[in-house]
Structure formats: structure tokens, C-alpha cells
PDB file of C-alpha atoms in Angstrom:
ATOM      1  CA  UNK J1475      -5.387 -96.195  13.158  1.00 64.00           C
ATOM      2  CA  UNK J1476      -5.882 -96.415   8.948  1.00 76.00           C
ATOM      3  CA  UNK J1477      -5.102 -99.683   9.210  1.00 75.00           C
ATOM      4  CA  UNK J1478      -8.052-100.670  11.642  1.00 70.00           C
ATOM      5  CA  UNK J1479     -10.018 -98.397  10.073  1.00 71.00           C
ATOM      6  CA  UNK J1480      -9.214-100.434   6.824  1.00 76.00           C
ATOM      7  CA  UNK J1481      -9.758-103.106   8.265  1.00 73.00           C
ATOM      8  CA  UNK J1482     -13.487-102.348   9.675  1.00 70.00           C
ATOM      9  CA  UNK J1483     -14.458-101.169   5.733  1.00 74.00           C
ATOM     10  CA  UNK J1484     -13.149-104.332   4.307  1.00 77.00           C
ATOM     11  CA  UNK J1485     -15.270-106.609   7.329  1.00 73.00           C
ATOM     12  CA  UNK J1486     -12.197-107.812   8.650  1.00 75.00           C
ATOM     13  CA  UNK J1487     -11.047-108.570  12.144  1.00 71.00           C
ATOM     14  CA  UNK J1488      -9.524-105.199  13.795  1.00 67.00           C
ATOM     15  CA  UNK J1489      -7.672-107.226  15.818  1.00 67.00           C
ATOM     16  CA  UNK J1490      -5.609-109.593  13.400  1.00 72.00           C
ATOM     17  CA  UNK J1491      -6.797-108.777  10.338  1.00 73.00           C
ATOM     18  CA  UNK J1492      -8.231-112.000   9.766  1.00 74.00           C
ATOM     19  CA  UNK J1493     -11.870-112.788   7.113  1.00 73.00           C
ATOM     20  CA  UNK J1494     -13.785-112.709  10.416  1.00 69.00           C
ATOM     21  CA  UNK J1495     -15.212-110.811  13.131  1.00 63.00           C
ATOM     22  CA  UNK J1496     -13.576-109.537  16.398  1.00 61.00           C
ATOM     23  CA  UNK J1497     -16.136-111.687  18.252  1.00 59.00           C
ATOM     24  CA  UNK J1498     -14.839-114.781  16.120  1.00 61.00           C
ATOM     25  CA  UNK J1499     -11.273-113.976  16.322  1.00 66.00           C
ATOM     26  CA  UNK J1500      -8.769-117.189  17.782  1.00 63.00           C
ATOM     27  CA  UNK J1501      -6.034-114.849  18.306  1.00 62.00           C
ATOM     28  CA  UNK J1502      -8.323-113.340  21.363  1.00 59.00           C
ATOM     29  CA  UNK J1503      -8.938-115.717  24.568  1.00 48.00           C
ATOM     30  CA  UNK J1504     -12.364-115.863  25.071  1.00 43.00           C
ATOM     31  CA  UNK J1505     -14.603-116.376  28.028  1.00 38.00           C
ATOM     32  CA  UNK J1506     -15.814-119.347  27.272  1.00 37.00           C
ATOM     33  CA  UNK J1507     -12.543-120.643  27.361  1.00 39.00           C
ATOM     34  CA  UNK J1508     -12.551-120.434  31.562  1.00 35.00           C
ATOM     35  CA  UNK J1509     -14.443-119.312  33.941  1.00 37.00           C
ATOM     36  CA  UNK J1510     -14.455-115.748  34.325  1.00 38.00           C
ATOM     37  CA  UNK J1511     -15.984-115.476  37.626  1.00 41.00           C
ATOM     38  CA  UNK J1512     -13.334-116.713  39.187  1.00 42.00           C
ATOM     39  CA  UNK J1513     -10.104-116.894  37.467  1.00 43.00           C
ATOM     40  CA  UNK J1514      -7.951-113.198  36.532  1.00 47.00           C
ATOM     41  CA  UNK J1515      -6.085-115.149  34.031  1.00 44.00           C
ATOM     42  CA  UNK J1516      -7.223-116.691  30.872  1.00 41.00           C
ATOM     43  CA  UNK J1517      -5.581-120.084  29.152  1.00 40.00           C
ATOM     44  CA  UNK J1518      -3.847-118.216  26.129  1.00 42.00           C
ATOM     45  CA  UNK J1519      -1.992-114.729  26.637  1.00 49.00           C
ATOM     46  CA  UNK J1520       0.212-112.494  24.889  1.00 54.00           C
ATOM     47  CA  UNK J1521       1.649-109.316  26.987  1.00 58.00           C
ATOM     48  CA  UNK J1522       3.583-106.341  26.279  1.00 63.00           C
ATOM     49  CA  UNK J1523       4.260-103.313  28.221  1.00 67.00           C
ATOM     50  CA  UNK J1524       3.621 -99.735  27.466  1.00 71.00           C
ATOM     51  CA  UNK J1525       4.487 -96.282  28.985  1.00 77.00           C
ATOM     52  CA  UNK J1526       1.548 -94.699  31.138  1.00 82.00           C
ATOM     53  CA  UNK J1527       0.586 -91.773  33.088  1.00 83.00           C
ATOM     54  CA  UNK J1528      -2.104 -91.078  36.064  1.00 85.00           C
ATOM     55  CA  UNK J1529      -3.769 -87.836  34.983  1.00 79.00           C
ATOM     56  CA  UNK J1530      -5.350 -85.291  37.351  1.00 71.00           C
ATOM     57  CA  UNK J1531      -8.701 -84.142  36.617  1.00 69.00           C
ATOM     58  CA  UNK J1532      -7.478 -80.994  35.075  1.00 71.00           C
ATOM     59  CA  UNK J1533      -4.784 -83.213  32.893  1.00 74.00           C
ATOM     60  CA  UNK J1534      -1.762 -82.780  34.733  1.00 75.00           C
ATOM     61  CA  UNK J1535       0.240 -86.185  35.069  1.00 79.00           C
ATOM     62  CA  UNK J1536       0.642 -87.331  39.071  1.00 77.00           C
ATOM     63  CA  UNK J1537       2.825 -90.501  38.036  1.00 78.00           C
ATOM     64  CA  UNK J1538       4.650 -91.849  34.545  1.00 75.00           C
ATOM     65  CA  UNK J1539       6.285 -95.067  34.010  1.00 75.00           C
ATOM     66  CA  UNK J1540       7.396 -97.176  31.377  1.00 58.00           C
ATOM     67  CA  UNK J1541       5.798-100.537  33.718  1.00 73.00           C
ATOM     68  CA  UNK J1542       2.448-100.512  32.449  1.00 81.00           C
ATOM     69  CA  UNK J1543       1.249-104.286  31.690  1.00 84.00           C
ATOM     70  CA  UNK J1544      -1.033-104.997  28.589  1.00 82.00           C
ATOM     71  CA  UNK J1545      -2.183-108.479  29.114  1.00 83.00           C
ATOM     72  CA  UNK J1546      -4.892-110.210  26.715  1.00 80.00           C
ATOM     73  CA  UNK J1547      -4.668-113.479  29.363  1.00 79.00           C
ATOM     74  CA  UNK J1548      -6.306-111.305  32.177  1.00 82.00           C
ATOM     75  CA  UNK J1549      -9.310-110.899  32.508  1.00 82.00           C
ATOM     76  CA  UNK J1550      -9.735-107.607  34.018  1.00 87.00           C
ATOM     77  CA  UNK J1551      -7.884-104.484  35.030  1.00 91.00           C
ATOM     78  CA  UNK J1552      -5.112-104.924  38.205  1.00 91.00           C
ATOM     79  CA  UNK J1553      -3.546-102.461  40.631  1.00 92.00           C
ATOM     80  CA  UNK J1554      -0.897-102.936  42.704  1.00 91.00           C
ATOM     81  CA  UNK J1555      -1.822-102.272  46.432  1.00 93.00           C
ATOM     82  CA  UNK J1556       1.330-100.603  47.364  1.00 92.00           C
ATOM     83  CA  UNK J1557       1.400 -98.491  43.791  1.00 90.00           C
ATOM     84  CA  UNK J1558      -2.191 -97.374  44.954  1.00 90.00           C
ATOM     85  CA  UNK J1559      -0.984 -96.048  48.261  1.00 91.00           C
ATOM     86  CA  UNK J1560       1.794 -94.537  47.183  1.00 88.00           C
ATOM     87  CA  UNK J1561       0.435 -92.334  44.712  1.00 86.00           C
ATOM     88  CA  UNK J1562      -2.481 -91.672  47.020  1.00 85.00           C
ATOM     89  CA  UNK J1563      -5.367 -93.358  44.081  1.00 89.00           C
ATOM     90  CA  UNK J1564      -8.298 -93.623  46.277  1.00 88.00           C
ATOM     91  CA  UNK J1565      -9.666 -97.210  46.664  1.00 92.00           C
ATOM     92  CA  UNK J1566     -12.982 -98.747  48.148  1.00 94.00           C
ATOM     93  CA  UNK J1567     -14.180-101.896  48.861  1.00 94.00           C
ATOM     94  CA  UNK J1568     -15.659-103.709  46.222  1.00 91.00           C
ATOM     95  CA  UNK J1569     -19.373-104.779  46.917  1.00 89.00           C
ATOM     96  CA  UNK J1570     -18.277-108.580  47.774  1.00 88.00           C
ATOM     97  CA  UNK J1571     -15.125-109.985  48.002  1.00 86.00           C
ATOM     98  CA  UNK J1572     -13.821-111.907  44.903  1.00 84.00           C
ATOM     99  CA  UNK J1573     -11.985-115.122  45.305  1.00 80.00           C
ATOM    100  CA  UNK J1574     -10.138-115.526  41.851  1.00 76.00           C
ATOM    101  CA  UNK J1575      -7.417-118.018  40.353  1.00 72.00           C
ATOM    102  CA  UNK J1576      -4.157-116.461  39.253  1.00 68.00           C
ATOM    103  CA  UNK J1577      -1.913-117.665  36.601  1.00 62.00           C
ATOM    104  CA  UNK J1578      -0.404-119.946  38.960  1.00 63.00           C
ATOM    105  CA  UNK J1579      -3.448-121.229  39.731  1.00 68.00           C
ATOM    106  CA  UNK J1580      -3.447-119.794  43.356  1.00 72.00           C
ATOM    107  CA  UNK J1581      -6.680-118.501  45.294  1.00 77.00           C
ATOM    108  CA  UNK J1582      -6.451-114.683  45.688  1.00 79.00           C
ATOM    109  CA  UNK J1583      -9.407-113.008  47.838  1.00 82.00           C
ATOM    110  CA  UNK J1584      -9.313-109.504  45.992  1.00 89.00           C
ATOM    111  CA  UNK J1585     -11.678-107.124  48.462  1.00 92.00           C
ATOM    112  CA  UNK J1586     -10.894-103.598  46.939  1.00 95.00           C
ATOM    113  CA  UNK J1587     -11.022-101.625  43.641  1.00 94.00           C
ATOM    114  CA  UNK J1588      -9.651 -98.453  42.871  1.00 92.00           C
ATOM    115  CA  UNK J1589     -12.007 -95.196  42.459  1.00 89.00           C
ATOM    116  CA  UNK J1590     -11.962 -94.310  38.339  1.00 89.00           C
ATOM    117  CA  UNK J1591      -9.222 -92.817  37.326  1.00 88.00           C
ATOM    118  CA  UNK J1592      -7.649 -91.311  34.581  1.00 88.00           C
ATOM    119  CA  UNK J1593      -5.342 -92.741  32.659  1.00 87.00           C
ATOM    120  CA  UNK J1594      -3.235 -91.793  29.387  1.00 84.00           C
ATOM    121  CA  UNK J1595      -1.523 -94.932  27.717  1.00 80.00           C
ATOM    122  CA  UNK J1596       0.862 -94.285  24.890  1.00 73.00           C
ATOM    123  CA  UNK J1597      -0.780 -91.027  23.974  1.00 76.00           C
ATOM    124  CA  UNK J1598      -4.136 -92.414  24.453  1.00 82.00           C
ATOM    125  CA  UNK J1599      -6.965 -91.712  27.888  1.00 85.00           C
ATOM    126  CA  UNK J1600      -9.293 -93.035  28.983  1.00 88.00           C
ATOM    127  CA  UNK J1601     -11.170 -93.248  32.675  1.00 90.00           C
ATOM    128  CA  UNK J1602     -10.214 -96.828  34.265  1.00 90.00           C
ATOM    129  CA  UNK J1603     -10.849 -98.486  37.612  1.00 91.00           C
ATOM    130  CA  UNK J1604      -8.833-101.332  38.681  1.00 92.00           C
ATOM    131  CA  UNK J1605      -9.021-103.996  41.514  1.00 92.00           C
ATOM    132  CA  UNK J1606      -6.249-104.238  44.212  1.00 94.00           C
ATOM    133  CA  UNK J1607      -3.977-106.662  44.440  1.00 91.00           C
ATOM    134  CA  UNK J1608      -0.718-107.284  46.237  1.00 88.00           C
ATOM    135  CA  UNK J1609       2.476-107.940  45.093  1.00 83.00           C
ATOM    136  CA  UNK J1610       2.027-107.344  41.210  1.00 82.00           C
ATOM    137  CA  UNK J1611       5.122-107.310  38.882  1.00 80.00           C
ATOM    138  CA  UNK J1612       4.130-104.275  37.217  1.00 83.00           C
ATOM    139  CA  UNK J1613       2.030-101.428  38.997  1.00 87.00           C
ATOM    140  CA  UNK J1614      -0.778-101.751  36.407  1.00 88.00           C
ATOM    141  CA  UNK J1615      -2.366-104.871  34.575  1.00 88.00           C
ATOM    142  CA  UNK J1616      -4.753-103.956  31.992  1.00 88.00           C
ATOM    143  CA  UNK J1617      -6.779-106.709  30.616  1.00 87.00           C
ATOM    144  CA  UNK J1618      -9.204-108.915  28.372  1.00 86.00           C
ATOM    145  CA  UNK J1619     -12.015-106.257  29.535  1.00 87.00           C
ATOM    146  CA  UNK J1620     -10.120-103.494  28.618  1.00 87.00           C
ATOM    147  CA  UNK J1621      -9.078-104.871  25.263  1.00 86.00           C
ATOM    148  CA  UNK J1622     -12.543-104.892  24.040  1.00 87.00           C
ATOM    149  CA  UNK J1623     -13.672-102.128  25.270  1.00 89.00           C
ATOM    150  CA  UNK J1624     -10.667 -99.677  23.990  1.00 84.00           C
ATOM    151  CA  UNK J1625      -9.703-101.649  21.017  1.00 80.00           C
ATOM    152  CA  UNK J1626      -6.593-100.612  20.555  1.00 77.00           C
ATOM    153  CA  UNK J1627      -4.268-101.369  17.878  1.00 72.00           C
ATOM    154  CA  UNK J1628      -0.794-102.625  19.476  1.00 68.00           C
ATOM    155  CA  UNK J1629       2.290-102.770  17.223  1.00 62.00           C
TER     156      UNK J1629
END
């Protein structure tokens, strides 16, 4: 946290610490470097995973893990459909169906989205939706979109 902070007083990049902005930064994939309306995945990634909880609205964890995904390749925020269920994390349809590319460059129709939840990553919450997808690795992907919005520093 001093060291972004350091970082944003000196006018360098919170992310890598480079002489430019976040917004210029080449260790982040940008969207213009694929199509985000229809691919999950973007050309350059670098994951790691991170311990997680599922907080009830008065704070109280409903589900840990150690299987939480941090993924700067995707594009947005994943839940596994069967993770979902079993922790009883209300989903919805999403307002059209989204036909996407994964990283294997497969078609997946994606049709649902979780309701916002809260979520507490290494110490850190935040409210989070997610869309629903089948057969994940990990229970939870959190991506690109994520990324910039929560800026976190990863170590």
C-alpha cells in the first residue's frame, strides 16, 4: 500500500512502477488488443491465486478457499455454475445471452450472472457480481475489469 501510494506521488505507474501512466502501462492487456465483446480472455495474461471468502450481509463468511483465480488475461469476473449452486449465490439471467471466445478459442453462450455479492480477498472486500460458467478450474475468476477497478497491489 506505501509503495503504490509512492508510486501515485512520484506519477508513476501503480501497477509496475514504470515513468508512465496505468492507462499506458504494457505490462496490462488492453482492450484494444481483442475484442472485448466477445472474447473472456485477452492475448497476454499473468494469473495467480489468492485465498477468498463469500461474506454475508452482516460479515459472516458462508464459504473460504484458497482457489480464488486472479487473472489479468480475462476480461471479466467468472463463476463456476456448480460453485454457485452449491453455496446457494443467487443468479439471474443476464439481459441477453453472451456468446464469448475462451482461451481455447471455443464459443461459450454465457446466459446468467450472479446477484452482487460480497466478497473479501486476502483481507480485502468488496461487492462483486460474476457471470456463470460451467466447468471452471477454480470456483472464481476475477478479471481485467476487476483489476482496474480495485487496483490492487499483488506481490
Amino acid at each position: 500500500d506505501d509503495e503504490k501510494n509512492l508510486r501515485r506521488r512520484l506519477g508513476l505507474c501503480p501497477y509496475c512502477g514504470g515513468s508512465h501512466s496505468i492507462e499506458h502501462c504494457p505490462a496490462i492487456a488492453r482492450k484494444d488488443q481483442y475484442n472485448a465483446s466477445n472474447s473472456i480472455y485477452a492475448r497476454f495474461a499473468s494469473a495467480c491465486t489468492f485465498p477468498f471468502s463469500i461474506l454475508s450481509p452482516d460479515g459472516v463468511a458462508i464459504h473460504s478457499s484458497t482457489d480464488l483465480l486472479l487473472d489479468s488475461g480475462a476480461c471479466t469476473n467468472l463463476m463456476d455454475a456448480a460453485f454457485a449452486t452449491k453455496h446457494n449465490i443467487p443468479i439471474q439471467p443476464t439481459h441477453t445471452p453472451i456468446t464469448v471466445s475462451s482461451f481455447n478459442r471455443h464459443q461459450v453462450e454465457i446466459g446468467k450472472e450472479s446477484e452482487t455479492i460480497r466478497l473479501q480477498v486476502d483481507g480485502f472486500s468488496c461487492n462483486t457480481s460474476f457471470l456463470i460458467v460451467n466447468n471452471l478450474t477454480f470456483p472464481i475468476l476475477l478479471g481485467y475489469s476487476w483489476l482496474v477497478k480495485h487496483n490492487p497491489t499483488v506481490d
